[in-house]
Every structure is written in structure tokens, then in C-alpha cells.
């Protein structure tokens, strides 16, 4: 699987082994859940060096590197531990399966995806430790608690 970040640098998901991290899926032109998700997740990771956030676009055709870079500047400029990633649909499907992200493909090929407001928490051994609704303040509080617990281990 190959992904590039908002600065057009190749990014290996396995580089986060040994770090607690979060994964979510979004697309820049989303006007429904994505802005709320971004706001809530920014609050979780801002100033927290114990966690990294990976946000994979599900719309790589429209979310070019330059679009992701601009989005990063607008949404997460002061959050160095938040990485926006894009790849091809096949790699996206594989990473979604890896993270049990609740991305669903209703087509027979890789041409159609939709996503949920879920964010996946992984421990230092890259094991899934929880899935949280990033739109729900109570679940965000649980996520923050669980990050603290995992960061101590």
C-alpha cells in the first residue's frame, strides 16, 4: 500500500508502530459530517504529542496533494501530528479493511465509497483498541480517556 501526505511525501503506516494513533476517513468537499469530525478531532490531538492522527481521503480523484495541503493549512496548520493521506482506491480499500473503518463499497469495483464519523484508536503495537463516533461528545471524552491510558503503557 502506498500513500502520500499533504506535502507529497510517501508515508508508511507502519512508521507509527510504537506510537498510539488514530485513523479516520474523510473527503475535503464533504459539508456534512467532515467539518464537525475535523473540529472535534483537532481538539483531541492539538498539543497532545502522545497521539498521531491519520486522515485518509476517500476521494483521491478530487483531493489532490495540493488540495490536501490547502485543507491542512485551513484545518490543522498548527497540528503537526495530523497527517492527511491519499492513495489509489485499491490501497484505500485495503487500508480500510485493515482498520475496520466502516467504509463501505456498494459497487462491484473500487469506484464508490462512503464513510462514517468513526475514528479508530490503535495502540503502540498497531492493535485496534476502540472505535468512537467523532460527532458524539461523550464518545470523544471516552477516546481522550483511552488515549491517556494507552499512552502510559
Coordinates of C-alpha atoms in Angstrom, one line a residue:
X1 CA 0.0 0.0 0.0
X2 CA 1.3 3.4 -0.9
X3 CA 0.1 6.7 0.4
X4 CA 1.3 10.3 0.1
X5 CA 0.8 13.0 2.6
X6 CA -0.2 16.6 2.2
X7 CA 3.4 17.6 1.5
X8 CA 3.6 14.9 -1.3
X9 CA 5.9 12.7 0.8
X10 CA 5.5 9.0 0.8
X11 CA 4.0 7.8 4.1
X12 CA 4.2 4.3 5.6
X13 CA 1.5 3.5 8.1
X14 CA 3.9 1.1 9.8
X15 CA 6.1 4.1 10.7
X16 CA 3.6 4.6 13.5
X17 CA 4.5 1.3 15.2
X18 CA 5.4 2.2 18.8
X19 CA 3.0 5.2 18.9
X20 CA -0.6 5.5 19.8
X21 CA -2.5 6.8 16.8
X22 CA -6.0 7.5 15.4
X23 CA -7.3 6.8 11.9
X24 CA -10.3 8.4 10.2
X25 CA -11.6 8.8 6.7
X26 CA -13.0 12.0 5.1
X27 CA -13.0 14.0 1.9
X28 CA -12.4 17.7 1.5
X29 CA -15.6 18.6 -0.3
X30 CA -17.7 17.0 2.4
X31 CA -20.0 19.6 4.0
X32 CA -22.0 17.3 6.4
X33 CA -20.1 15.3 9.0
X34 CA -16.5 16.0 8.0
X35 CA -16.2 19.6 9.3
X36 CA -17.6 18.5 12.7
X37 CA -15.4 15.5 12.7
X38 CA -12.3 17.7 11.9
X39 CA -13.2 20.2 14.6
X40 CA -13.7 17.5 17.3
X41 CA -10.5 15.5 16.3
X42 CA -8.4 18.7 16.2
X43 CA -9.4 19.3 19.9
X44 CA -8.2 15.7 20.7
X45 CA -4.8 15.9 19.0
X46 CA -3.9 19.6 19.4
X47 CA -1.0 19.9 21.8
X48 CA -1.0 16.1 22.5
X49 CA 2.3 14.7 21.5
X50 CA 1.3 11.2 22.6
X51 CA -1.0 10.7 19.6
X52 CA -0.9 11.0 15.8
X53 CA -3.9 11.3 13.6
X54 CA -4.1 9.9 10.1
X55 CA -6.9 11.1 7.9
X56 CA -7.3 9.2 4.7
X57 CA -9.3 10.9 1.9
X58 CA -11.9 8.6 0.2
X59 CA -11.9 11.0 -2.8
X60 CA -8.4 10.9 -4.2
X61 CA -9.6 12.0 -7.7
X62 CA -10.6 15.4 -6.3
X63 CA -8.4 15.6 -3.2
X64 CA -5.1 16.1 -4.9
X65 CA -1.9 16.7 -2.9
X66 CA -2.4 20.5 -3.4
X67 CA -6.0 20.2 -2.2
X68 CA -4.9 18.3 0.9
X69 CA -2.1 20.8 1.6
X70 CA -4.6 23.7 1.4
X71 CA -7.0 21.8 3.6
X72 CA -4.3 21.0 6.1
X73 CA -3.4 24.7 6.2
X74 CA -7.1 25.7 6.8
X75 CA -7.9 22.9 9.3
X76 CA -4.8 21.7 11.0
X77 CA -1.9 24.1 10.3
X78 CA -0.8 24.2 14.0
X79 CA -1.3 20.4 14.5
X80 CA 2.0 18.8 13.4
X81 CA 0.8 15.3 14.5
X82 CA -2.1 15.3 12.0
X83 CA -1.4 13.8 8.6
X84 CA -3.7 13.9 5.6
X85 CA -3.2 11.0 3.2
X86 CA -4.2 9.9 -0.3
X87 CA -3.7 6.8 -2.3
X88 CA -5.4 4.9 -5.1
X89 CA -8.8 3.2 -4.5
X90 CA -7.3 -0.3 -4.2
X91 CA -4.9 0.8 -1.4
X92 CA -7.7 2.8 0.2
X93 CA -9.9 -0.3 0.3
X94 CA -7.1 -2.4 1.8
X95 CA -6.3 0.2 4.5
X96 CA -10.0 0.5 5.3
X97 CA -10.2 -3.3 5.8
X98 CA -7.1 -3.1 8.0
X99 CA -8.6 -0.5 10.2
X100 CA -12.2 -1.8 10.2
X101 CA -13.1 1.7 9.5
X102 CA -16.7 1.1 8.4
X103 CA -16.0 2.3 4.9
X104 CA -18.5 0.6 2.7
X105 CA -18.2 0.0 -1.0
X106 CA -21.6 -0.6 -2.6
X107 CA -20.2 -1.2 -6.0
X108 CA -18.6 -4.2 -7.6
X109 CA -15.3 -2.3 -8.0
X110 CA -13.4 0.4 -6.2
X111 CA -15.3 3.4 -7.7
X112 CA -17.8 4.1 -4.9
X113 CA -17.1 4.6 -1.2
X114 CA -18.8 6.4 1.6
X115 CA -17.6 6.8 5.1
X116 CA -18.9 7.3 8.7
X117 CA -17.9 9.6 11.5
X118 CA -15.9 6.8 13.2
X119 CA -12.4 7.3 14.4
X120 CA -10.2 4.2 15.2
X121 CA -7.8 4.2 18.1
X122 CA -4.7 2.0 17.8
X123 CA -2.2 1.1 20.4
X124 CA 1.6 1.1 20.1
X125 CA 1.5 -2.4 18.7
X126 CA -0.9 -1.2 16.0
X127 CA -3.8 -3.2 17.5
X128 CA -7.3 -1.6 17.3
X129 CA -8.3 -0.6 20.8
X130 CA -11.6 1.2 20.1
X131 CA -13.8 2.8 17.5
X132 CA -15.5 6.0 18.5
X133 CA -18.1 8.3 17.0
X134 CA -16.2 11.6 16.4
X135 CA -19.5 13.5 16.4
X136 CA -20.5 12.4 19.9
X137 CA -19.0 14.5 22.8
X138 CA -19.4 11.6 25.2
X139 CA -17.5 9.3 22.9
X140 CA -14.8 11.9 22.4
X141 CA -14.4 12.1 26.1
X142 CA -14.0 8.3 26.2
X143 CA -11.5 8.5 23.4
X144 CA -9.4 11.1 25.3
X145 CA -9.5 8.9 28.4
X146 CA -8.4 5.8 26.4
X147 CA -5.6 7.8 24.7
X148 CA -4.2 8.7 28.2
X149 CA -4.4 5.1 29.3
X150 CA -2.7 3.7 26.2
X151 CA 0.0 6.5 26.3
X152 CA 1.1 5.4 29.7
X153 CA 1.8 1.8 28.6

